[in-house]
PDB file of C-alpha atoms in Angstrom:
ATOM      1  CA  MET A   1     -86.834  46.256 -76.756  1.00  0.00           C
ATOM      2  CA  ILE A   2     -90.798  45.695 -76.627  1.00  0.00           C
ATOM      3  CA  THR A   3     -91.121  48.925 -77.081  1.00  0.00           C
ATOM      4  CA  PHE A   4     -89.216  48.913 -79.983  1.00  0.00           C
ATOM      5  CA  ILE A   5     -91.410  46.167 -81.356  1.00  0.00           C
ATOM      6  CA  LEU A   6     -94.869  47.874 -80.299  1.00  0.00           C
ATOM      7  CA  THR A   7     -93.602  51.358 -82.006  1.00  0.00           C
ATOM      8  CA  LEU A   8     -93.112  49.269 -85.142  1.00  0.00           C
ATOM      9  CA  VAL A   9     -96.211  47.357 -85.057  1.00  0.00           C
ATOM     10  CA  THR A  10     -97.715  50.417 -84.570  1.00  0.00           C
ATOM     11  CA  ALA A  11     -95.919  52.015 -87.361  1.00  0.00           C
ATOM     12  CA  LEU A  12     -96.552  49.903 -90.137  1.00  0.00           C
ATOM     13  CA  GLY A  13    -100.369  49.599 -89.252  1.00  0.00           C
ATOM     14  CA  ILE A  14    -100.130  45.797 -88.149  1.00  0.00           C
ATOM     15  CA  THR A  15    -102.543  44.383 -86.628  1.00  0.00           C
ATOM     16  CA  PRO A  16    -102.926  41.365 -83.956  1.00  0.00           C
ATOM     17  CA  ASN A  17    -104.584  38.157 -86.138  1.00  0.00           C
ATOM     18  CA  HIS A  18    -106.269  35.771 -84.677  1.00  0.00           C
ATOM     19  CA  SER A  19    -105.794  32.621 -87.041  1.00  0.00           C
ATOM     20  CA  GLY A  20    -109.201  31.026 -85.851  1.00  0.00           C
ATOM     21  CA  ALA A  21    -111.175  34.139 -86.956  1.00  0.00           C
ATOM     22  CA  THR A  22    -113.497  33.684 -89.780  1.00  0.00           C
ATOM     23  CA  ASN A  23    -111.672  35.391 -93.231  1.00  0.00           C
ATOM     24  CA  GLU A  24    -114.762  37.107 -94.332  1.00  0.00           C
ATOM     25  CA  ALA A  25    -113.096  37.431 -97.359  1.00  0.00           C
ATOM     26  CA  LYS A  26    -113.155  33.840 -98.105  1.00  0.00           C
ATOM     27  CA  ILE A  27    -116.640  33.041 -97.057  1.00  0.00           C
ATOM     28  CA  ASN A  28    -119.377  35.469 -98.689  1.00  0.00           C
ATOM     29  CA  GLN A  29    -123.358  34.007 -97.932  1.00  0.00           C
ATOM     30  CA  ASN A  30    -124.579  35.960-100.798  1.00  0.00           C
ATOM     31  CA  TYR A  31    -122.913  33.269-103.070  1.00  0.00           C
ATOM     32  CA  LEU A  32    -124.985  30.337-101.499  1.00  0.00           C
ATOM     33  CA  TYR A  33    -127.907  30.674-103.226  1.00  0.00           C
ATOM     34  CA  GLN A  34    -127.450  28.334-106.309  1.00  0.00           C
ATOM     35  CA  HIS A  35    -126.901  24.738-107.957  1.00  0.00           C
ATOM     36  CA  TRP A  36    -123.651  23.516-106.336  1.00  0.00           C
ATOM     37  CA  VAL A  37    -122.058  20.167-107.476  1.00  0.00           C
ATOM     38  CA  MET A  38    -119.478  17.834-105.978  1.00  0.00           C
ATOM     39  CA  SER A  39    -115.687  18.419-107.885  1.00  0.00           C
ATOM     40  CA  ALA A  40    -114.401  15.236-106.360  1.00  0.00           C
ATOM     41  CA  LYS A  41    -110.905  16.108-107.805  1.00  0.00           C
ATOM     42  CA  GLU A  42    -110.369  19.246-105.742  1.00  0.00           C
ATOM     43  CA  ALA A  43    -111.905  17.163-102.381  1.00  0.00           C
ATOM     44  CA  LYS A  44    -109.291  15.854 -99.835  1.00  0.00           C
ATOM     45  CA  LYS A  45    -109.001  14.823 -96.274  1.00  0.00           C
ATOM     46  CA  GLY A  46    -112.687  15.414 -95.377  1.00  0.00           C
ATOM     47  CA  ILE A  47    -112.974  18.709 -96.844  1.00  0.00           C
ATOM     48  CA  VAL A  48    -115.746  18.598 -99.725  1.00  0.00           C
ATOM     49  CA  GLU A  49    -115.295  21.179-102.469  1.00  0.00           C
ATOM     50  CA  TYR A  50    -118.207  21.891-104.742  1.00  0.00           C
ATOM     51  CA  CYS A  51    -118.325  24.314-107.576  1.00  0.00           C
ATOM     52  CA  PRO A  52    -121.688  26.089-109.472  1.00  0.00           C
ATOM     53  CA  PHE A  53    -123.544  23.872-111.638  1.00  0.00           C
ATOM     54  CA  GLN A  54    -122.724  26.348-114.617  1.00  0.00           C
ATOM     55  CA  VAL A  55    -118.744  25.564-114.764  1.00  0.00           C
ATOM     56  CA  ALA A  56    -119.016  21.793-114.453  1.00  0.00           C
ATOM     57  CA  ASP A  57    -118.565  21.583-117.860  1.00  0.00           C
ATOM     58  CA  GLN A  58    -115.484  23.387-117.481  1.00  0.00           C
ATOM     59  CA  LYS A  59    -113.780  21.591-115.021  1.00  0.00           C
ATOM     60  CA  ASN A  60    -114.924  17.803-117.057  1.00  0.00           C
ATOM     61  CA  ILE A  61    -117.366  16.846-114.202  1.00  0.00           C
ATOM     62  CA  ALA A  62    -118.970  13.599-115.487  1.00  0.00           C
ATOM     63  CA  ALA A  63    -122.924  13.932-116.311  1.00  0.00           C
ATOM     64  CA  ARG A  64    -124.132  11.948-113.333  1.00  0.00           C
ATOM     65  CA  VAL A  65    -122.583  14.182-110.950  1.00  0.00           C
ATOM     66  CA  LYS A  66    -123.145  17.823-112.583  1.00  0.00           C
ATOM     67  CA  TYR A  67    -126.774  16.660-112.853  1.00  0.00           C
ATOM     68  CA  SER A  68    -126.800  15.894-109.098  1.00  0.00           C
ATOM     69  CA  GLY A  69    -126.059  18.348-106.393  1.00  0.00           C
ATOM     70  CA  ILE A  70    -127.485  20.741-103.963  1.00  0.00           C
ATOM     71  CA  VAL A  71    -129.550  23.679-104.164  1.00  0.00           C
ATOM     72  CA  PHE A  72    -129.539  26.050-101.405  1.00  0.00           C
ATOM     73  CA  GLU A  73    -132.965  28.577-101.132  1.00  0.00           C
ATOM     74  CA  LYS A  74    -133.174  31.729 -99.107  1.00  0.00           C
ATOM     75  CA  SER A  75    -136.122  29.950 -97.527  1.00  0.00           C
ATOM     76  CA  GLY A  76    -134.050  27.724 -95.415  1.00  0.00           C
ATOM     77  CA  GLN A  77    -134.874  24.769 -97.418  1.00  0.00           C
ATOM     78  CA  LEU A  78    -132.022  22.710 -99.175  1.00  0.00           C
ATOM     79  CA  LEU A  79    -133.111  20.595-102.602  1.00  0.00           C
ATOM     80  CA  LYS A  80    -130.593  17.535-102.873  1.00  0.00           C
ATOM     81  CA  TYR A  81    -130.854  16.351-106.760  1.00  0.00           C
ATOM     82  CA  ARG A  82    -129.887  12.542-107.866  1.00  0.00           C
ATOM     83  CA  TRP A  83    -128.714  11.452-110.925  1.00  0.00           C
ATOM     84  CA  ARG A  84    -131.344  10.011-113.366  1.00  0.00           C
ATOM     85  CA  LYS A  85    -130.296   8.192-116.334  1.00  0.00           C
ATOM     86  CA  SER A  86    -133.609   7.732-117.874  1.00  0.00           C
ATOM     87  CA  SER A  87    -136.221   9.707-118.202  1.00  0.00           C
ATOM     88  CA  VAL A  88    -138.781   7.010-116.499  1.00  0.00           C
ATOM     89  CA  ASN A  89    -140.633   9.080-113.977  1.00  0.00           C
ATOM     90  CA  ARG A  90    -139.645   7.555-110.325  1.00  0.00           C
ATOM     91  CA  GLY A  91    -140.945  10.066-107.995  1.00  0.00           C
ATOM     92  CA  PRO A  92    -139.050  13.962-107.599  1.00  0.00           C
ATOM     93  CA  SER A  93    -135.527  13.949-108.707  1.00  0.00           C
ATOM     94  CA  TYR A  94    -134.832  15.682-105.515  1.00  0.00           C
ATOM     95  CA  ASP A  95    -135.238  15.340-101.669  1.00  0.00           C
ATOM     96  CA  LYS A  96    -136.363  18.270 -99.610  1.00  0.00           C
ATOM     97  CA  TYR A  97    -133.973  19.158 -96.090  1.00  0.00           C
ATOM     98  CA  LYS A  98    -133.665  22.216 -93.929  1.00  0.00           C
ATOM     99  CA  TRP A  99    -130.733  24.049 -93.680  1.00  0.00           C
ATOM    100  CA  SER A 100    -129.162  26.817 -91.358  1.00  0.00           C
ATOM    101  CA  TRP A 101    -126.163  29.235 -91.288  1.00  0.00           C
ATOM    102  CA  LYS A 102    -124.547  30.448 -87.728  1.00  0.00           C
ATOM    103  CA  LYS A 103    -121.281  32.659 -88.128  1.00  0.00           C
ATOM    104  CA  SER A 104    -119.151  33.182 -85.164  1.00  0.00           C
ATOM    105  CA  GLN A 105    -115.842  35.382 -84.667  1.00  0.00           C
ATOM    106  CA  GLU A 106    -114.130  31.965 -85.370  1.00  0.00           C
ATOM    107  CA  LYS A 107    -116.017  30.071 -87.843  1.00  0.00           C
ATOM    108  CA  ALA A 108    -118.908  30.099 -90.276  1.00  0.00           C
ATOM    109  CA  ILE A 109    -121.285  26.651 -89.439  1.00  0.00           C
ATOM    110  CA  LEU A 110    -123.563  25.487 -91.863  1.00  0.00           C
ATOM    111  CA  ASN A 111    -126.424  23.224 -90.883  1.00  0.00           C
ATOM    112  CA  ILE A 112    -128.334  20.576 -92.726  1.00  0.00           C
ATOM    113  CA  ALA A 113    -130.764  18.638 -91.045  1.00  0.00           C
ATOM    114  CA  SER A 114    -131.982  15.082 -91.505  1.00  0.00           C
ATOM    115  CA  LYS A 115    -134.847  13.314 -92.247  1.00  0.00           C
ATOM    116  CA  ILE A 116    -133.849  11.123 -88.969  1.00  0.00           C
ATOM    117  CA  GLY A 117    -131.665  12.503 -86.345  1.00  0.00           C
ATOM    118  CA  LYS A 118    -130.893  16.304 -86.385  1.00  0.00           C
ATOM    119  CA  GLY A 119    -128.832  16.829 -89.263  1.00  0.00           C
ATOM    120  CA  GLN A 120    -125.002  17.540 -89.680  1.00  0.00           C
ATOM    121  CA  ASN A 121    -122.636  20.259 -88.880  1.00  0.00           C
ATOM    122  CA  TYR A 122    -120.385  21.547 -91.295  1.00  0.00           C
ATOM    123  CA  GLU A 123    -117.752  24.179 -91.273  1.00  0.00           C
ATOM    124  CA  VAL A 124    -117.609  26.458 -94.445  1.00  0.00           C
ATOM    125  CA  ILE A 125    -113.757  26.853 -95.381  1.00  0.00           C
ATOM    126  CA  GLU A 126    -114.562  28.939 -98.154  1.00  0.00           C
ATOM    127  CA  LEU A 127    -117.520  30.581-100.173  1.00  0.00           C
ATOM    128  CA  SER A 128    -116.958  32.348-103.070  1.00  0.00           C
ATOM    129  CA  LYS A 129    -118.791  32.932-106.395  1.00  0.00           C
ATOM    130  CA  ASN A 130    -116.858  29.831-108.142  1.00  0.00           C
ATOM    131  CA  LYS A 131    -116.471  27.634-104.752  1.00  0.00           C
ATOM    132  CA  LEU A 132    -118.279  26.037-101.832  1.00  0.00           C
ATOM    133  CA  LYS A 133    -115.342  24.469 -99.353  1.00  0.00           C
ATOM    134  CA  ILE A 134    -116.810  22.644 -96.588  1.00  0.00           C
ATOM    135  CA  ARG A 135    -115.806  20.028 -93.621  1.00  0.00           C
ATOM    136  CA  LEU A 136    -117.883  17.869 -91.739  1.00  0.00           C
ATOM    137  CA  ILE A 137    -117.591  18.925 -87.813  1.00  0.00           C
ATOM    138  CA  GLY A 138    -120.111  17.070 -86.157  1.00  0.00           C
ATOM    139  CA  ARG A 139    -123.496  15.355 -86.185  1.00  0.00           C
ATOM    140  CA  ARG A 140    -126.371  17.280 -84.049  1.00  0.00           C
TER     141      ARG A 140
END
């Protein structure tokens, strides 16, 4: 019976799939470098979902959320924008942080450094042209 199953698996070209393996089709780091805004309607159970700034109007995201958000730069710098209702100059409209990316066979980890402490680690669940989905997994 085992020989039959192995023969069938080989003939069909089925390969074992580790359920914890990083899904390359769902995580493309090249799409990270843009302005992301939180899509609160799509976030659930500790998973935060972001969409690109350009599609915020299509998703009916409020202006206070649309004009905030995060921008990842290739230099390893992250800009976290805050909403400003008025044009009164009260300092920069963003804070600067450092970020790093680690990818293992099991998952992709995004670390965003903090001004106090060593930052937070997020598991990247999905990263595509129109979606960044992350889950907080711990503070460093």
